[in-house]
mmCIF file of C-alpha atoms in Angstrom:
data_model
loop_
_atom_site.group_PDB
_atom_site.id
_atom_site.type_symbol
_atom_site.label_atom_id
_atom_site.label_comp_id
_atom_site.label_asym_id
_atom_site.label_seq_id
_atom_site.Cartn_x
_atom_site.Cartn_y
_atom_site.Cartn_z
ATOM 1 C CA MET A 1 131.863 81.874 98.210
ATOM 2 C CA LEU A 2 130.323 81.308 94.758
ATOM 3 C CA GLY A 3 131.087 77.573 95.037
ATOM 4 C CA ILE A 4 129.165 77.372 98.344
ATOM 5 C CA LEU A 5 126.120 79.140 96.844
ATOM 6 C CA ILE A 6 126.197 76.856 93.834
ATOM 7 C CA VAL A 7 126.321 73.791 96.107
ATOM 8 C CA LEU A 8 123.385 75.088 98.160
ATOM 9 C CA LEU A 9 121.286 75.852 95.108
ATOM 10 C CA ALA A 10 122.176 72.575 93.379
ATOM 11 C CA GLN A 11 121.262 70.569 96.481
ATOM 12 C CA VAL A 12 117.956 72.350 96.941
ATOM 13 C CA ILE A 13 117.091 71.711 93.285
ATOM 14 C CA TYR A 14 118.340 68.115 93.409
ATOM 15 C CA VAL A 15 116.416 67.131 96.588
ATOM 16 C CA SER A 16 113.269 68.976 95.497
ATOM 17 C CA THR A 17 113.405 67.104 92.255
ATOM 18 C CA MET A 18 114.042 63.827 94.005
ATOM 19 C CA THR A 19 111.097 64.423 96.351
ATOM 20 C CA LEU A 20 108.784 65.181 93.465
ATOM 21 C CA ARG A 21 110.022 62.176 91.548
ATOM 22 C CA TRP A 22 109.301 59.806 94.444
ATOM 23 C CA ILE A 23 105.845 61.231 94.979
ATOM 24 C CA ILE A 24 105.095 60.925 91.259
ATOM 25 C CA LEU A 25 106.452 57.377 91.229
ATOM 26 C CA MET A 26 104.347 56.413 94.180
ATOM 27 C CA ARG A 27 101.272 57.659 92.343
ATOM 28 C CA GLY A 28 102.031 55.291 89.463
ATOM 29 C CA SER A 29 103.619 57.533 86.834
ATOM 30 C CA ARG A 30 106.748 55.504 86.091
ATOM 31 C CA ASN A 31 107.626 57.157 82.764
ATOM 32 C CA LEU A 32 107.474 60.648 84.119
ATOM 33 C CA ALA A 33 109.471 59.611 87.179
ATOM 34 C CA ALA A 34 112.133 58.064 84.965
ATOM 35 C CA ALA A 35 112.412 61.243 82.859
ATOM 36 C CA ILE A 36 112.774 63.385 85.997
ATOM 37 C CA SER A 37 115.481 61.054 87.365
ATOM 38 C CA PHE A 38 117.735 61.895 84.413
ATOM 39 C CA PHE A 39 117.901 65.580 85.422
ATOM 40 C CA GLU A 40 118.021 64.702 89.089
ATOM 41 C CA VAL A 41 121.239 62.639 88.710
ATOM 42 C CA LEU A 42 122.925 65.342 86.596
ATOM 43 C CA ILE A 43 122.372 67.891 89.376
ATOM 44 C CA TYR A 44 123.415 65.413 92.073
ATOM 45 C CA VAL A 45 126.717 64.519 90.407
ATOM 46 C CA TYR A 46 127.503 68.108 89.737
ATOM 47 C CA ALA A 47 126.958 69.251 93.380
ATOM 48 C CA LEU A 48 128.715 66.230 94.812
ATOM 49 C CA GLY A 49 131.689 66.833 92.500
ATOM 50 C CA ILE A 50 132.097 70.379 93.867
ATOM 51 C CA VAL A 51 132.119 69.110 97.443
ATOM 52 C CA VAL A 52 134.336 66.098 96.806
ATOM 53 C CA ASN A 53 136.946 68.244 95.020
ATOM 54 C CA ASP A 54 137.322 70.296 98.210
ATOM 55 C CA LEU A 55 136.721 67.950 101.171
ATOM 56 C CA ASN A 56 138.836 70.104 103.452
ATOM 57 C CA ASN A 57 136.290 72.881 103.255
ATOM 58 C CA PRO A 58 133.783 72.233 106.107
ATOM 59 C CA TYR A 59 131.518 74.998 104.843
ATOM 60 C CA LYS A 60 130.853 73.154 101.576
ATOM 61 C CA LEU A 61 129.984 69.982 103.544
ATOM 62 C CA ALA A 62 127.637 71.905 105.860
ATOM 63 C CA VAL A 63 125.979 73.697 102.969
ATOM 64 C CA TYR A 64 125.605 70.445 101.106
ATOM 65 C CA ALA A 65 123.679 69.003 104.107
ATOM 66 C CA LEU A 66 121.707 72.203 104.571
ATOM 67 C CA GLY A 67 120.715 72.156 100.891
ATOM 68 C CA TYR A 68 119.466 68.620 101.314
ATOM 69 C CA ALA A 69 117.254 69.630 104.227
ATOM 70 C CA VAL A 70 115.925 72.739 102.487
ATOM 71 C CA GLY A 71 115.332 70.748 99.308
ATOM 72 C CA SER A 72 113.118 68.274 101.215
ATOM 73 C CA LEU A 73 110.957 71.130 102.446
ATOM 74 C CA VAL A 74 110.824 72.868 99.063
ATOM 75 C CA GLY A 75 110.059 69.650 97.196
ATOM 76 C CA SER A 76 107.141 68.714 99.459
ATOM 77 C CA ARG A 77 105.759 72.257 99.225
ATOM 78 C CA VAL A 78 106.023 72.281 95.416
ATOM 79 C CA GLU A 79 104.282 68.890 95.232
ATOM 80 C CA GLU A 80 101.534 70.120 97.506
ATOM 81 C CA ARG A 81 100.933 73.135 95.243
ATOM 82 C CA LEU A 82 100.999 71.032 92.096
ATOM 83 C CA ALA A 83 98.495 68.592 93.664
ATOM 84 C CA TYR A 84 99.441 65.942 91.084
ATOM 85 C CA GLY A 85 97.102 62.993 90.706
ATOM 86 C CA PHE A 86 93.827 61.892 92.180
ATOM 87 C CA SER A 87 92.387 61.366 95.590
ATOM 88 C CA VAL A 88 89.501 59.261 96.778
ATOM 89 C CA ILE A 89 87.400 60.762 99.542
ATOM 90 C CA GLN A 90 85.182 58.563 101.655
ATOM 91 C CA LEU A 91 82.388 60.538 103.175
ATOM 92 C CA VAL A 92 80.121 59.472 106.019
ATOM 93 C CA SER A 93 76.995 61.563 106.695
ATOM 94 C CA ARG A 94 73.362 61.430 107.748
ATOM 95 C CA PRO A 95 71.123 59.148 105.659
ATOM 96 C CA ASP A 96 69.077 62.153 104.445
ATOM 97 C CA SER A 97 72.149 64.202 103.482
ATOM 98 C CA LEU A 98 71.973 66.258 100.292
ATOM 99 C CA LEU A 99 75.721 65.985 99.794
ATOM 100 C CA PRO A 100 75.660 63.337 97.013
ATOM 101 C CA VAL A 101 73.205 65.368 94.913
ATOM 102 C CA THR A 102 75.036 68.633 95.558
ATOM 103 C CA LEU A 103 78.474 67.114 94.735
ATOM 104 C CA ARG A 104 77.131 65.522 91.511
ATOM 105 C CA GLU A 105 75.641 68.841 90.474
ATOM 106 C CA ARG A 106 79.101 70.403 90.949
ATOM 107 C CA GLY A 107 80.801 67.829 88.764
ATOM 108 C CA PHE A 108 82.096 65.245 91.243
ATOM 109 C CA GLY A 109 81.543 61.506 90.753
ATOM 110 C CA VAL A 110 79.834 60.062 93.808
ATOM 111 C CA THR A 111 78.976 56.442 94.584
ATOM 112 C CA THR A 112 76.804 55.933 97.695
ATOM 113 C CA TRP A 113 75.625 53.092 99.883
ATOM 114 C CA SER A 114 73.978 52.644 103.256
ATOM 115 C CA GLY A 115 76.027 51.995 106.350
ATOM 116 C CA ARG A 116 75.520 51.581 110.049
ATOM 117 C CA GLY A 117 77.365 53.678 112.633
ATOM 118 C CA ARG A 118 77.601 53.081 116.349
ATOM 119 C CA ASP A 119 74.087 54.483 117.057
ATOM 120 C CA THR A 120 72.369 55.098 113.747
ATOM 121 C CA ASP A 121 72.241 54.481 109.997
ATOM 122 C CA ARG A 122 74.712 56.424 107.828
ATOM 123 C CA LEU A 123 75.099 57.414 104.219
ATOM 124 C CA VAL A 124 78.555 56.396 102.938
ATOM 125 C CA ALA A 125 79.905 57.908 99.734
ATOM 126 C CA LEU A 126 83.063 57.427 97.716
ATOM 127 C CA ILE A 127 84.199 60.421 95.683
ATOM 128 C CA LEU A 128 87.009 60.416 93.142
ATOM 129 C CA CYS A 129 88.561 63.836 92.389
ATOM 130 C CA ARG A 130 91.720 65.475 91.236
ATOM 131 C CA ARG A 131 93.845 66.446 94.238
ATOM 132 C CA ARG A 132 93.762 70.118 93.167
ATOM 133 C CA HIS A 133 89.937 70.005 93.657
ATOM 134 C CA ILE A 134 89.983 68.693 97.257
ATOM 135 C CA GLY A 135 89.664 72.202 98.722
ATOM 136 C CA LYS A 136 86.592 72.903 96.628
ATOM 137 C CA LEU A 137 85.058 69.569 97.663
ATOM 138 C CA GLU A 138 85.749 70.229 101.354
ATOM 139 C CA GLN A 139 84.156 73.715 101.043
ATOM 140 C CA ILE A 140 80.999 72.176 99.551
ATOM 141 C CA VAL A 141 80.846 69.525 102.256
ATOM 142 C CA GLN A 142 81.398 72.101 104.981
ATOM 143 C CA SER A 143 78.608 74.350 103.643
ATOM 144 C CA VAL A 144 76.064 71.527 103.169
ATOM 145 C CA ASP A 145 76.908 69.260 106.096
ATOM 146 C CA PRO A 146 79.608 70.439 108.527
ATOM 147 C CA GLU A 147 79.128 67.292 110.624
ATOM 148 C CA ALA A 148 80.153 64.945 107.757
ATOM 149 C CA PHE A 149 83.220 62.798 108.242
ATOM 150 C CA LEU A 150 85.833 62.770 105.418
ATOM 151 C CA LEU A 151 88.632 60.273 104.909
ATOM 152 C CA HIS A 152 91.256 61.022 102.248
ATOM 153 C CA ILE A 153 92.671 58.002 100.422
ATOM 154 C CA GLU A 154 95.542 58.225 97.909
ATOM 155 C CA PRO A 155 94.947 55.637 95.170
ATOM 156 C CA LYS A 156 97.933 53.988 93.524
ATOM 157 C CA GLY A 157 96.104 53.289 90.324
ATOM 158 C CA LEU A 158 92.752 53.856 88.661
ATOM 159 C CA ARG A 159 90.904 51.824 86.050
ATOM 160 C CA GLY A 160 87.450 51.832 84.550
ATOM 161 C CA GLY A 161 84.312 53.776 85.341
ATOM 162 C CA PHE A 162 82.423 56.315 83.293
ATOM 163 C CA TRP A 163 83.513 59.315 85.348
ATOM 164 C CA LEU A 164 87.245 58.483 85.151
ATOM 165 C CA LYS A 165 87.024 58.588 81.352
ATOM 166 C CA ARG A 166 86.014 62.257 81.590
ATOM 167 C CA LEU A 167 88.940 63.066 83.854
ATOM 168 C CA LEU A 168 91.718 61.522 81.812
#
């Protein structure tokens, strides 16, 4: 029974770690992803060894697979809570919108330009923010202009700009 619990726990930790590593890697942090992979493989080999040493035990195989599934869920939830990295938000609003001024006053970097929608002119803005601040940004947008359209973009890399220097 203890072996089965160890396999379950090891698989959840392994797959959670693997999920986090892939997300971190996709966001451009190669060195951190490489460091995480060291621990990931140690856990993987340990759990696999327990299962392979007792292939006649169907419970260990089932728990190994269950741990993988649970680990995927846990890893994505942990990553969501960590909100690692940056996001770019494209905002489309009325031309007279106070959103750019309000967002700048609250510490967000905002670049704006004029656009044309189907029926009318629009204000288009690009906002770079840490992912953990997206909720705050969305609350501000909702309170100032609930009709504004937001598009979340996950950048792979960032370079230059005065505001980015303050963030890093």
